[in-house]
Short mmCIF file of C-alpha atoms in Angstrom, two decimals:
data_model
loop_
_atom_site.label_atom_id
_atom_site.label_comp_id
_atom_site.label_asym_id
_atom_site.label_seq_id
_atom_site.Cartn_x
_atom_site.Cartn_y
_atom_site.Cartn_z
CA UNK A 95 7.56 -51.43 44.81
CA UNK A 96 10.11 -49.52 46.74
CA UNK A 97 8.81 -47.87 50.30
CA UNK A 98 9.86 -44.26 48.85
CA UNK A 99 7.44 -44.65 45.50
CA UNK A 100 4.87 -45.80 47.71
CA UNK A 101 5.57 -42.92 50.26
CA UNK A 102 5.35 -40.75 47.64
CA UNK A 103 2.02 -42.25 45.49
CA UNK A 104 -0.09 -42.16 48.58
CA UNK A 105 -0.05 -38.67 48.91
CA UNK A 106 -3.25 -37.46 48.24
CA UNK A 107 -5.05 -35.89 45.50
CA UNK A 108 -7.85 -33.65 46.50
CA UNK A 109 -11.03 -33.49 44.54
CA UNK A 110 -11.55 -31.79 41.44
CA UNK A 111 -15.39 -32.06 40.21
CA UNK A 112 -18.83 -32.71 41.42
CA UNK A 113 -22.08 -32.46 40.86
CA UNK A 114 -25.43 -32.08 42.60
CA UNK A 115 -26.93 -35.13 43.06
CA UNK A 116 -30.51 -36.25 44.54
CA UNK A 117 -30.59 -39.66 45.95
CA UNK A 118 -28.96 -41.86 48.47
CA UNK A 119 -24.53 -42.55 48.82
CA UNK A 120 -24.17 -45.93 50.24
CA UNK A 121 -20.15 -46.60 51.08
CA UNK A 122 -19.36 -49.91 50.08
CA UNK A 123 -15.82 -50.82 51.21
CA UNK A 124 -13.23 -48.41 49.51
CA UNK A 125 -16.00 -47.55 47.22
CA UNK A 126 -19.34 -46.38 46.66
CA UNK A 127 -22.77 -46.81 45.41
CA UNK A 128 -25.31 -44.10 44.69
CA UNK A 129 -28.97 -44.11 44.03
CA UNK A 130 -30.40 -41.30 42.25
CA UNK A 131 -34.07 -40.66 42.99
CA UNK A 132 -36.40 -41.11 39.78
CA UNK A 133 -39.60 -38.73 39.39
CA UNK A 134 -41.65 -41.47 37.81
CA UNK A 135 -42.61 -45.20 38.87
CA UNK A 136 -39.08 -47.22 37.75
CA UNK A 137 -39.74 -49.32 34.88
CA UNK A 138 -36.09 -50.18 34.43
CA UNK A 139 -32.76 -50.47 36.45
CA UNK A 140 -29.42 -49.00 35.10
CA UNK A 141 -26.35 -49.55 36.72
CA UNK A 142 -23.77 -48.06 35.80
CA UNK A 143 -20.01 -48.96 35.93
CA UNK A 144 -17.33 -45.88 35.20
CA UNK A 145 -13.98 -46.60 33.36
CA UNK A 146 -10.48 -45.80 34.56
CA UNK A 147 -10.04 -42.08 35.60
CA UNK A 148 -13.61 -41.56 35.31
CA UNK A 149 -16.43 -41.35 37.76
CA UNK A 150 -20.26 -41.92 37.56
CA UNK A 151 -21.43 -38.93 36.04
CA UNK A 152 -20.16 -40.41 32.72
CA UNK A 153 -23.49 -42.23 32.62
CA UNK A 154 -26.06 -39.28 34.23
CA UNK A 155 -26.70 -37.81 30.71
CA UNK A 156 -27.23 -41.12 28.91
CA UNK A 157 -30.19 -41.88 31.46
CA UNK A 158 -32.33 -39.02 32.40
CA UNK A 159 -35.74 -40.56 31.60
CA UNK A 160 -37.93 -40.15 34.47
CA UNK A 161 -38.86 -44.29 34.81
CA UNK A 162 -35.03 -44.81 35.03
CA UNK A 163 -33.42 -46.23 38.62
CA UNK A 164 -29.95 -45.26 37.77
CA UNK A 165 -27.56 -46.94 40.17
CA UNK A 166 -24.06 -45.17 39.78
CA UNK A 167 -20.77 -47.47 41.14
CA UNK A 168 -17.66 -45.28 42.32
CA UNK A 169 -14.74 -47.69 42.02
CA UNK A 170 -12.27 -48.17 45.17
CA UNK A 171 -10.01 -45.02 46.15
CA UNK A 172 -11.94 -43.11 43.66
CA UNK A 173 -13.54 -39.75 44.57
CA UNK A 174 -17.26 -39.77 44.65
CA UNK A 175 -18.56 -37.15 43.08
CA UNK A 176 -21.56 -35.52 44.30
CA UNK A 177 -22.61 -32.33 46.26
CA UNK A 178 -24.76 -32.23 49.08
CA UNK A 179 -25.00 -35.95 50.15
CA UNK A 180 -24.01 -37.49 53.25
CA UNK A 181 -23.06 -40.80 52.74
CA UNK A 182 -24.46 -43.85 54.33
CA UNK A 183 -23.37 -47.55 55.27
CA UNK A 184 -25.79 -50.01 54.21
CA UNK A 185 -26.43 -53.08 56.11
CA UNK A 186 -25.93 -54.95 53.41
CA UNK A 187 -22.30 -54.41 53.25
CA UNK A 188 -20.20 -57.60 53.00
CA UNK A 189 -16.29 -56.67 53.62
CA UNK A 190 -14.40 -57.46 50.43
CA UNK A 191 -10.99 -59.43 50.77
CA UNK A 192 -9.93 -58.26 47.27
CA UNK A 193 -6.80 -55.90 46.65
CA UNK A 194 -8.60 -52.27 46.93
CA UNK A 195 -7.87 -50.54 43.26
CA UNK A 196 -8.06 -53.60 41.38
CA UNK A 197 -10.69 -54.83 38.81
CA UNK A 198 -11.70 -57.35 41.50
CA UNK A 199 -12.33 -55.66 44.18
CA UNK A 200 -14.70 -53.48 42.32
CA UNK A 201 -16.42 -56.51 40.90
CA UNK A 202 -17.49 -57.34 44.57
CA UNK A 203 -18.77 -53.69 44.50
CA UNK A 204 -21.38 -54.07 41.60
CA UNK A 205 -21.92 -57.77 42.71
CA UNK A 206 -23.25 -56.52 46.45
CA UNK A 207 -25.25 -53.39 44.37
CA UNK A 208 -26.86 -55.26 42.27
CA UNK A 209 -27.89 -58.23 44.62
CA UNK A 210 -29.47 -55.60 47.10
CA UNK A 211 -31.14 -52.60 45.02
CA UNK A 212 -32.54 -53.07 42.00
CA UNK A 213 -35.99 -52.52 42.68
CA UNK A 214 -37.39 -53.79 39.08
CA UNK A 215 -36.99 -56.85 37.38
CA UNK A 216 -35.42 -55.13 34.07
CA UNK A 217 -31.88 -54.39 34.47
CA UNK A 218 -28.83 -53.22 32.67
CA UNK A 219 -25.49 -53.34 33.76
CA UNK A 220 -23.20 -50.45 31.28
CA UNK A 221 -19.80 -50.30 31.81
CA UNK A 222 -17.34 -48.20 29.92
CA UNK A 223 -13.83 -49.12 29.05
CA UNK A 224 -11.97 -50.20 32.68
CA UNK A 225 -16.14 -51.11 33.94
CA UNK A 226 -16.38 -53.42 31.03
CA UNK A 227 -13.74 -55.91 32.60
CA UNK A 228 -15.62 -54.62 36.22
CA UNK A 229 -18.86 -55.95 34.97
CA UNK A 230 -17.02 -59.28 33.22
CA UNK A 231 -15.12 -60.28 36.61
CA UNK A 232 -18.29 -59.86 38.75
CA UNK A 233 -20.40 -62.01 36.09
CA UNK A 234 -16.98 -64.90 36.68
CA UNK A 235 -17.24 -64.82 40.62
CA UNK A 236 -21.43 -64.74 40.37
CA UNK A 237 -22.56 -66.05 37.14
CA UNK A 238 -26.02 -66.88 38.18
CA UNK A 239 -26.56 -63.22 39.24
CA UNK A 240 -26.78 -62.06 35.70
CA UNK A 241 -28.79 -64.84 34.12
CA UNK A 242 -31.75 -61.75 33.10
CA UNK A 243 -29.58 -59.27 33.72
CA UNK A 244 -28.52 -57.06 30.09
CA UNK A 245 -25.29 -56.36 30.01
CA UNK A 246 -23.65 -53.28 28.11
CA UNK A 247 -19.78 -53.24 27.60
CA UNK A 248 -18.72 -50.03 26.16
CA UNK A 249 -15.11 -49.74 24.74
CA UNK A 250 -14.65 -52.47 26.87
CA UNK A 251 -11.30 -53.99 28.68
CA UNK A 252 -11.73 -57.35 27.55
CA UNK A 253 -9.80 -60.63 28.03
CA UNK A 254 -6.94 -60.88 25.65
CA UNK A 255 -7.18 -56.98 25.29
CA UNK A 256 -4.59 -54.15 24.44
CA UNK A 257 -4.03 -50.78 25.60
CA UNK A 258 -3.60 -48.70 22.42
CA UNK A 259 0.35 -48.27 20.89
CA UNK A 260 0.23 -44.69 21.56
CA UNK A 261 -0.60 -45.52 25.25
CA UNK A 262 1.64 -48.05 25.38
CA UNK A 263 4.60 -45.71 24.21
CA UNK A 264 3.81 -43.34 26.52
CA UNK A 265 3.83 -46.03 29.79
CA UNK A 266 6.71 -47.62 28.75
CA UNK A 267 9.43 -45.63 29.89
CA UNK A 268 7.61 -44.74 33.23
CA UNK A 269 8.99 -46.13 36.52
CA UNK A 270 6.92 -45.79 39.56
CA UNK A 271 8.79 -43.14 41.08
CA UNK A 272 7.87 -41.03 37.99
CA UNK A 273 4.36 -41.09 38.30
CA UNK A 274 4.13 -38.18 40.90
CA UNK A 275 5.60 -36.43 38.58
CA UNK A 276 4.30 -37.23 35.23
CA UNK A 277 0.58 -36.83 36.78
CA UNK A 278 1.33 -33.13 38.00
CA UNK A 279 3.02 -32.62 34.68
CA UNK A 280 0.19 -33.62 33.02
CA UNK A 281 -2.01 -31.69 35.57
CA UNK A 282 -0.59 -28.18 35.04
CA UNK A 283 -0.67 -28.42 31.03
CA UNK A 284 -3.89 -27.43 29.54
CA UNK A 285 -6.16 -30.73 29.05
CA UNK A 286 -6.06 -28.82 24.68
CA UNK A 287 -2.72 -30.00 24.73
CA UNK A 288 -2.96 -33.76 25.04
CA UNK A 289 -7.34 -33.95 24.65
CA UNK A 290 -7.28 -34.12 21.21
CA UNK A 291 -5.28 -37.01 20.56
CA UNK A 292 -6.61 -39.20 22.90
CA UNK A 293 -10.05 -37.43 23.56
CA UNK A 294 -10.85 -36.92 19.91
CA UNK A 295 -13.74 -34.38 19.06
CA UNK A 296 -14.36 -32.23 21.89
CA UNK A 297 -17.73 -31.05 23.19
CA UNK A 298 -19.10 -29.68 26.09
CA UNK A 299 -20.12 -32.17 28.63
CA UNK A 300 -16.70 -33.90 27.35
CA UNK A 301 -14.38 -31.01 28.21
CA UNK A 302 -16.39 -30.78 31.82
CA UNK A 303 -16.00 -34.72 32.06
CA UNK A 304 -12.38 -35.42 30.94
CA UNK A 305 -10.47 -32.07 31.64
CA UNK A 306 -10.74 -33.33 35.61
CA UNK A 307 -9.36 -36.58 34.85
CA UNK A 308 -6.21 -37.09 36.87
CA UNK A 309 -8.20 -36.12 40.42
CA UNK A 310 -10.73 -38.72 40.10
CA UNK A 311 -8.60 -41.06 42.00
CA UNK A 312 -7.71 -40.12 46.10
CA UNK A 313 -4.13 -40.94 45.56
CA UNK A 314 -1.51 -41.73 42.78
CA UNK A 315 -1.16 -45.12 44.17
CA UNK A 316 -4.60 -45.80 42.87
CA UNK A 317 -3.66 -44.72 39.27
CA UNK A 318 -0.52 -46.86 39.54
CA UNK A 319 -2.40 -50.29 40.43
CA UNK A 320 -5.58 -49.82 38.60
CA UNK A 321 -2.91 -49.65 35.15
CA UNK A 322 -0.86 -52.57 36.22
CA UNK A 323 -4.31 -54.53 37.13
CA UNK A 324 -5.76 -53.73 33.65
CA UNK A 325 -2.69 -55.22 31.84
CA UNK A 326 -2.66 -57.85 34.01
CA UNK A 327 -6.07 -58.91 33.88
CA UNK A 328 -6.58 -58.55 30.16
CA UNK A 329 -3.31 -60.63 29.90
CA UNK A 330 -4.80 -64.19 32.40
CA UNK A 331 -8.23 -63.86 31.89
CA UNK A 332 -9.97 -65.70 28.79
CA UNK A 333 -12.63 -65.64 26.62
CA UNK A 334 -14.33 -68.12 28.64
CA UNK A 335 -15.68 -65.38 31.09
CA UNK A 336 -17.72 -64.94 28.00
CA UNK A 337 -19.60 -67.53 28.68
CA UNK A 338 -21.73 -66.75 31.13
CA UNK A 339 -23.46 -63.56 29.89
CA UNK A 340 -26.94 -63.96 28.87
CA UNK A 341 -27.72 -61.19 26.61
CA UNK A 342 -25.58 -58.42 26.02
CA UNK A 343 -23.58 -55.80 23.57
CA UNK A 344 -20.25 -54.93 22.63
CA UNK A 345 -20.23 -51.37 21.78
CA UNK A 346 -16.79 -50.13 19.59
CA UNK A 347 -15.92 -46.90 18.36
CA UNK A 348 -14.74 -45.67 15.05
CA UNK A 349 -11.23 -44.92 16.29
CA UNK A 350 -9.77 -45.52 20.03
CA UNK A 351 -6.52 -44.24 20.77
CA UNK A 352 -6.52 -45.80 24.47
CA UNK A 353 -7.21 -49.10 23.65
CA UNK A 354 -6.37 -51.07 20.66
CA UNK A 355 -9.38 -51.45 19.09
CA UNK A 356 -8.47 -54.67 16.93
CA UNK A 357 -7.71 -56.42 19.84
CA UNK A 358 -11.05 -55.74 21.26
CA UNK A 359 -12.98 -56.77 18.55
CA UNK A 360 -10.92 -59.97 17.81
CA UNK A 361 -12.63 -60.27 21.62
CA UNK A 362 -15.50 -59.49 21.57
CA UNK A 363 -15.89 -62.20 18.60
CA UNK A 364 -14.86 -64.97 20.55
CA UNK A 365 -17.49 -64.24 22.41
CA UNK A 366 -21.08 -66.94 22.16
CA UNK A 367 -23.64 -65.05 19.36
CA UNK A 368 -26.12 -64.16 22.60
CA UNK A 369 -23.55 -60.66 22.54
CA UNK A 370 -23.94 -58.33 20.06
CA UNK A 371 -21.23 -56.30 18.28
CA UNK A 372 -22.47 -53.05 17.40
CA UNK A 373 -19.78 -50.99 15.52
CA UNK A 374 -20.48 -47.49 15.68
CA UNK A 375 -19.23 -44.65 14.46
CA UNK A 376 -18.15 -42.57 17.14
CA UNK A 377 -14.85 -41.04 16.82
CA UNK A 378 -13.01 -41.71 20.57
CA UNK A 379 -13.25 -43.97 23.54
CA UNK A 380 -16.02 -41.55 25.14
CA UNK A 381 -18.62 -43.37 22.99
CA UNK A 382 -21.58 -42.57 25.29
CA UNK A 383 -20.22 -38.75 25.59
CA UNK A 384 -19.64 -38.64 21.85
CA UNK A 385 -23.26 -39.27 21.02
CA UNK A 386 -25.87 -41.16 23.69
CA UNK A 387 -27.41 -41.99 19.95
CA UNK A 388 -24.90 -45.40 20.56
CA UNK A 389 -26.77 -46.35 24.11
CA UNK A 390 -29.02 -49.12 23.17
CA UNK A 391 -32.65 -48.52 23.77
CA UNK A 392 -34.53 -50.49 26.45
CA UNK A 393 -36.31 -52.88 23.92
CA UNK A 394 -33.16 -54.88 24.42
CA UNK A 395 -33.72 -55.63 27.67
CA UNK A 396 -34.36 -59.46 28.87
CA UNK A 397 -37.63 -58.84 29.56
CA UNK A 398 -38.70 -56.94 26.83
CA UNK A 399 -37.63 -59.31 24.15
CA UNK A 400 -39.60 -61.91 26.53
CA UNK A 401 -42.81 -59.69 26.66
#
């Protein structure tokens, strides 16, 4: 990449939404993890893995119950996106030699979360679209982790994976030095303009979620690399990954017009019969923000098949 599209990608982006959050922000590299507090005595674990643009409060709404330990991942360069939090450096940091802004690198994220807070022994790990190929690389580089671990991919990235044509028409003709550009074009139009095609079916904690997308990341550089990295990776890595996940399921939408959704189901088939593929009928990508009728109840978990 030339020096003047990186000059000009690095500039940062300031941050764009937040929430109020009760709980603990541990850095963790180039990313974070956050802890929310629970009112009840935690009966299960949730952590939570956010897709490309996103950030964690994709997930908040989908696990509210008061027995829940939601752990919340903010990927590397990403914004985290809570009010009135100090953040913290935990001492069980390990420093990550991964490229910051890749799928890797974020892997060693969840892999250091989840091998130092869960505090019960039922867990779910739910990633969304970019967080399903998260959640895949950190099972490869620590298979034994997840052995009764449950593991949610929603609208995954998955090995052998597509982005969707329309996407792919629209990236095509973009060079790095356009990207600047492009993202404060896309920026100043009004998020009704392009959210319907891609978003599908509005509603409100969608149009709070998504209309904020392009200043989740701290710089354009991010958005640049975490694209290539996702074609990459879907491109080398193979269904073998699959492998190693215990129990598990796929969750697919009705219609996805980010990624291809035949490609992700020819996937998710190769994958051993211990995953389930759970077709649903939700009309976009945002699965879990279409309807959190599509989150799988906690019966599924490991240890409540077992009991």
């Amino acid at each position: 990449m030339k020096a003047s599209h990186v000059r000009k990608l690095i500039k940062p982006i300031e941050s764009a939404y937040s929430e109020m959050f009760s709980g603990h922000v541990y850095r963790v590299g180039k990313g974070a993890v956050s802890v929310r507090n629970h009112s009840g005595k935690a009966e299960q674990t949730v952590i939570g893995v956010h897709g490309f643009l996103e950030n964690h409060c994709y997930f908040t709404q989908a696990y509210e119950a008061p027995t829940t330990e939601l752990i919340l991942l903010t990927c590397s360069n990403y914004h985290i996106p809570v009010n009135g939090v100090t953040p913290e450096t935990p001492e069980w940091e390990v420093p990550i030699k991964q490229l910051e802004g890749t799928i890797e690198y974020d892997a060693c994220i969840l892999n250091q979360a989840l091998s130092s807070l869960p505090t019960t022994q039922n867990i779910r790990v739910h990633g969304h679209s970019r967080g399903g190929a998260v959640i895949l690389e950190a099972i490869k580089q620590w298979p034994e982790l997840y052995d009764d671990v449950e593991v949610v991919l929603e609208a995954p990235v998955l090995p052998n994976g597509k982005l969707s044509a329309l996407v792919t028409t629209i990236l095509e003709p973009v060079s790095h030095g356009m990207w600047p550009w492009l993202i404060r074009l896309i920026n100043s139009a009004p998020s009704s303009a392009y959210g319907q095609t891609f978003f599908g079916k509005m509603n409100p904690r969608k149009k709070q979620l998504l209309s904020k997308l392009f200043s989740a990341t701290k710089d354009h550089l991010t958005i640049v690399r975490n694209i290539e990295n996702i074609m990459d990776w879907m491109a080398r890595t193979d269904s073998s990954v699959y492998g190693h996940v215990r129990h598990g399921t796929f969750l697919i939408p009705a219609v996805d017009r980010i990624l291809d959704r035949s490609s992700m189901l020819a996937s998710a088939r190769q994958s051993p019969t211990t995953m389930r593929i759970v077709e649903t009928e939700a009309p976009s990508h945002f699965i879990t923000l279409d309807s959190k009728e599509w989150v799988p109840g906690f019966e599924t978990l490991p240890t409540a098949a077992q009991g």
